[in-house]
Coordinates of C-alpha atoms in Angstrom, one line a residue:
Chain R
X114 CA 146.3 36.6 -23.2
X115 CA 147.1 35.0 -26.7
X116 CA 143.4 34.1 -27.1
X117 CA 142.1 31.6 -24.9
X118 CA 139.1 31.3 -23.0
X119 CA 138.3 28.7 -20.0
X120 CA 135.4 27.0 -18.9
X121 CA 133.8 26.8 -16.9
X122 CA 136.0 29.3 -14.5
X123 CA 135.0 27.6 -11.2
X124 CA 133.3 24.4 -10.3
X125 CA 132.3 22.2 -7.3
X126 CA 131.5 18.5 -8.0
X127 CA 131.6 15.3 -6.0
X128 CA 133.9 12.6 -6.2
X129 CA 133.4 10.2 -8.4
X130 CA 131.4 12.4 -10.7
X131 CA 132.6 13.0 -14.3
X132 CA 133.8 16.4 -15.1
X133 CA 135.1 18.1 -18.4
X134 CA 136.9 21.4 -18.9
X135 CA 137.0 23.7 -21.9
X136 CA 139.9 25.2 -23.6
X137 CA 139.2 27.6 -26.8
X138 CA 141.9 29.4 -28.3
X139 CA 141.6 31.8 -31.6
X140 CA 145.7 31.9 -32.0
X141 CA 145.2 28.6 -34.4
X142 CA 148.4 27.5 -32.8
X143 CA 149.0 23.7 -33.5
X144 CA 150.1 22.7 -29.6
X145 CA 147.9 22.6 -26.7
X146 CA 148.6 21.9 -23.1
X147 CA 147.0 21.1 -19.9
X148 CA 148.4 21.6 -16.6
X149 CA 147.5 21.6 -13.0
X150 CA 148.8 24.3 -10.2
X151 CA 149.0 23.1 -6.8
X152 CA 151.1 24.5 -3.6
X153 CA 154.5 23.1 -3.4
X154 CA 154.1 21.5 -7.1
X155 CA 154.2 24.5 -9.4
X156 CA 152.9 24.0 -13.1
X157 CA 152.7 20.1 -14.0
X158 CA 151.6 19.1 -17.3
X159 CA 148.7 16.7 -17.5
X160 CA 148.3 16.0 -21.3
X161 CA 148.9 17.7 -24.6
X162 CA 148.0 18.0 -28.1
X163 CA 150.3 18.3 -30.6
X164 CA 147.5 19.0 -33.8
X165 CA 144.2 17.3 -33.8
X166 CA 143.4 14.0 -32.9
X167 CA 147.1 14.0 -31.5
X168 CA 148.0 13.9 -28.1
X169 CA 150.2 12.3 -25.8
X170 CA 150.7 11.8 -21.9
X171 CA 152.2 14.4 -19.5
X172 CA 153.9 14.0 -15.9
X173 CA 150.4 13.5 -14.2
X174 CA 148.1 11.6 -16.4
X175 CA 146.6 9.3 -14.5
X176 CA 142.6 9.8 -14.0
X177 CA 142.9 12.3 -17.0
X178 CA 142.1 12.2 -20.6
X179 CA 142.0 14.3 -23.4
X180 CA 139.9 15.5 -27.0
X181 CA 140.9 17.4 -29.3
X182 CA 138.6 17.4 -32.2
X183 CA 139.5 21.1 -34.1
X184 CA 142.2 22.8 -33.9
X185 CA 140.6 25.5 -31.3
X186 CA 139.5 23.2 -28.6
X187 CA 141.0 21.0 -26.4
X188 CA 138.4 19.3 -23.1
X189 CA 140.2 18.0 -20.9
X190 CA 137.6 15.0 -18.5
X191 CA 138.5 13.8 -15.6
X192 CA 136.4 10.3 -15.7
X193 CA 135.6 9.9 -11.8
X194 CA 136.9 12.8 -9.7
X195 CA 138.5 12.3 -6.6
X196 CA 139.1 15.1 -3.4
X197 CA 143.4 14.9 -4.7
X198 CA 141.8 16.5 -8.4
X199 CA 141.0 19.6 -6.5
X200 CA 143.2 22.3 -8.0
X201 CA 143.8 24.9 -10.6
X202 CA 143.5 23.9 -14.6
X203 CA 145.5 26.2 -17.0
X204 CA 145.3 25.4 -20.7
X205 CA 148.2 26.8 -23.1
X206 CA 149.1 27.4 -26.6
X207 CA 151.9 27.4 -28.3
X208 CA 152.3 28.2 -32.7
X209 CA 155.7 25.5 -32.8
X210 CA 156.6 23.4 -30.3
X211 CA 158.9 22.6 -27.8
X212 CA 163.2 23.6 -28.9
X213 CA 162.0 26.6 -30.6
X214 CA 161.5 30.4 -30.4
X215 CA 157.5 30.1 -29.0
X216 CA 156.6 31.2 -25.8
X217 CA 153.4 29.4 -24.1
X218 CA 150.8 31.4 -23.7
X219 CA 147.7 30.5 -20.8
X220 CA 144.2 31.0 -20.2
X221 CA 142.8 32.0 -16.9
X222 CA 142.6 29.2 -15.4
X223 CA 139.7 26.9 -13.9
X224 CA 139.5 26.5 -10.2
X225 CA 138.4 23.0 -9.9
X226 CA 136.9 21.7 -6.1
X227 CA 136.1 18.0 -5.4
X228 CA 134.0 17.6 -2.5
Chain Q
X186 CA 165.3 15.8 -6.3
X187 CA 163.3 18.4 -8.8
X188 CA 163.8 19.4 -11.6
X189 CA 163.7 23.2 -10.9
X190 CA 164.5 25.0 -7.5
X191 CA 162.6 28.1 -6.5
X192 CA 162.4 29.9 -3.3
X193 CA 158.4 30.0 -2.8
X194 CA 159.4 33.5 -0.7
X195 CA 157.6 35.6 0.1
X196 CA 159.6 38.3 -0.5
X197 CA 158.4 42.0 0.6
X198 CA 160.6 44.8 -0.9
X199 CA 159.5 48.3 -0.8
X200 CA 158.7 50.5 -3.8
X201 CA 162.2 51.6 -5.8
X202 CA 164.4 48.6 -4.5
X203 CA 165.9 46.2 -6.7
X204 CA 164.5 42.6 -6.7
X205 CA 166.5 39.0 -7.4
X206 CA 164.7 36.1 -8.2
X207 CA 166.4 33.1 -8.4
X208 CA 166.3 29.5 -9.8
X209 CA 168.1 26.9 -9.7
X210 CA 168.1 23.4 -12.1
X211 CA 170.0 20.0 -12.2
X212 CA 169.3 19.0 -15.8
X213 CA 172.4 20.2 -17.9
X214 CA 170.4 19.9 -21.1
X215 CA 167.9 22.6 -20.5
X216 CA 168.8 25.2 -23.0
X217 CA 166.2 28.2 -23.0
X218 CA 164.8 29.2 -20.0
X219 CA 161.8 31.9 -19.3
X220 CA 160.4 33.9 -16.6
X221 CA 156.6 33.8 -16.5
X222 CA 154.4 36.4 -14.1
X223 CA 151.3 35.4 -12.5
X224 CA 148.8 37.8 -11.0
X225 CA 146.4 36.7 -8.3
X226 CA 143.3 34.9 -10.0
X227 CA 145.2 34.9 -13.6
X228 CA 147.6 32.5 -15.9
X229 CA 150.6 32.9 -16.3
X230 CA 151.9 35.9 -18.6
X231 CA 155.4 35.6 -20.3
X232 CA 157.9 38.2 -19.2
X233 CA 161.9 37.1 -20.3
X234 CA 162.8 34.5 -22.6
X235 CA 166.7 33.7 -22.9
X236 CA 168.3 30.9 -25.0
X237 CA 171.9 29.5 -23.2
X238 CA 174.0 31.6 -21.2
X239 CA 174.4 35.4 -20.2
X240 CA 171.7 38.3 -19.7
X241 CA 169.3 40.0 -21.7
X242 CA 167.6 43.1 -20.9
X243 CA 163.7 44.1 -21.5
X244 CA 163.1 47.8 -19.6
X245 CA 163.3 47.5 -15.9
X246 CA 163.5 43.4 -15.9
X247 CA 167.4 41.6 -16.5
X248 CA 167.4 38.0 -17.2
X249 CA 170.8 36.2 -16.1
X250 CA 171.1 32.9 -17.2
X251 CA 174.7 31.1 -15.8
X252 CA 174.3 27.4 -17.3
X253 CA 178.0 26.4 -15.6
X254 CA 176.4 26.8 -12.1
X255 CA 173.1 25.6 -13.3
X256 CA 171.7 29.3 -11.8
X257 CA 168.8 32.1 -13.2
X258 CA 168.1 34.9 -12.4
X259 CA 165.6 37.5 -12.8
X260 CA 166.5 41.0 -11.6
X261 CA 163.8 43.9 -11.2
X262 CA 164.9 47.5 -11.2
X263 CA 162.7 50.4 -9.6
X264 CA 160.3 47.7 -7.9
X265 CA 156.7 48.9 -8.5
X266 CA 153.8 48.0 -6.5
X267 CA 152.1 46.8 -9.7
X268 CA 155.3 44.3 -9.7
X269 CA 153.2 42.5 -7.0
X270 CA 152.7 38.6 -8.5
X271 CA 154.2 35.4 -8.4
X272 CA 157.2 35.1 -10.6
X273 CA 158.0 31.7 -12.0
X274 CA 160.9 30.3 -13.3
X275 CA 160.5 27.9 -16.5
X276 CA 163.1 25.7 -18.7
X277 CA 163.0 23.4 -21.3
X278 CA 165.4 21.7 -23.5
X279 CA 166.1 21.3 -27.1
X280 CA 164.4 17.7 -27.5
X281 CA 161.8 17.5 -24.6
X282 CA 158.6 16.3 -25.3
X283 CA 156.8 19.4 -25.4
X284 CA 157.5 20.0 -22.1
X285 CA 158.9 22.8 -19.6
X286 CA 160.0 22.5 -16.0
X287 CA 158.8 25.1 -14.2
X288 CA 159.6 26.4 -10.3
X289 CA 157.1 26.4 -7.9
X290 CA 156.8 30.6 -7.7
X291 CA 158.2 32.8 -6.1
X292 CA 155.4 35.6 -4.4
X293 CA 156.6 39.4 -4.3
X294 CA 155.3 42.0 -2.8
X295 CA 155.9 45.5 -3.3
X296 CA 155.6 47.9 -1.0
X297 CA 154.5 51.8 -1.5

């Protein structure tokens, strides 16, 4: 791992309940992403950041949003969780961004449940 | 129709056999293109990174990249059982917006 750290790892809340996951990284790369892993779907990206305070939408937006106050962390809340939220959140760096030489690089993941 | 075409497998090979993974894509302006592996319970890790057409070697792992039929390939020599993960295909072109395509995995297991 290029230096990031997710949190929690795993989680159980109830829909309609607020949620927030953590993404640390010690790379200081400048571009941050968060994506979701589901059967059949592969890899989609939710949001990303492209230096702080900047961030745009992804594929699957909707019911998501995004912080990123330093250049280290990136939260990623889902504002009311719902059962179709249940799934596995990887956050990922990158030093430039997208039509250049730099690989992403992931955390761990979070393995998200919503009862 | 998606982006990117992967064959979830599985695929069971046993130890020493040679391993293709494939992908296939329907966006002509994808223009580098990556194979990422993914352990159980773990993110994705990096493996091959190839920019346009033709191979490129890294120890026992080939990237083949053939942008006229739209076709990657990942080949694995002398298959080791620690080879066992899900191999992803991932592509991305010179102007996205900060995004990559990626397959949906492709689960091998190797056999001792």
């Amino acid at each position: 791992d290029a230096g990031i750290t997710q949190s929690p790892r795993h989680k159980v809340t109830e829909t309609g309940t607020p949620v927030t996951l953590r993404c640390h990284q010690t790379e200081n790369h400048r571009y941050m992403y968060w994506y979701r892993q589901d059967p059949g779907h592969g890899l989609r990206l939710i949001h990303y950041s492209y230096g702080v305070k900047d961030t745009d939408k992804g594929e699957v937006s909707d019911g998501y949003s995004v912080s990123r106050s330093k250049t280290e962390d990136f939260l990623l809340t889902l504002e009311s969780a719902t059962s179709s939220q249940t799934s596995v959140y990887f956050c990922a760096s990158r030093v430039r961004g997208q039509g250049t030489n730099s690989p992403l690089h992931f955390g761990n993941g979070t393995r998200l449940t919503v009862t | 129709q998606k982006e990117v075409e992967q064959d979830p497998g599985p695929l069971s090979v046993p130890e020493g056999a040679i391993v293709s993974l494939n992908c296939t894509y329907s966006n002509s302006a994808f223009q580098y293109f990556m194979w990422y592996r993914q352990y159980s319970r773990k993110g994705p890790e990096l493996l091959m990174y190839t920019y346009s057409s033709g191979n490129k070697e890294d120890g026992r792992f080939t990237a083949q990249v053939d942008k006229s039929s739209k076709y990657i390939s990942l080949f694995i020599r002398d298959s080791q059982p620690s080879d066992s993960a899900t191999y992803l295909c991932a592509m991305g072109d010179q102007t996205g917006a900060n995004n990559l395509f990626f397959g949906t995995g492709t689960r091998l297991t190797v056999i001792p």
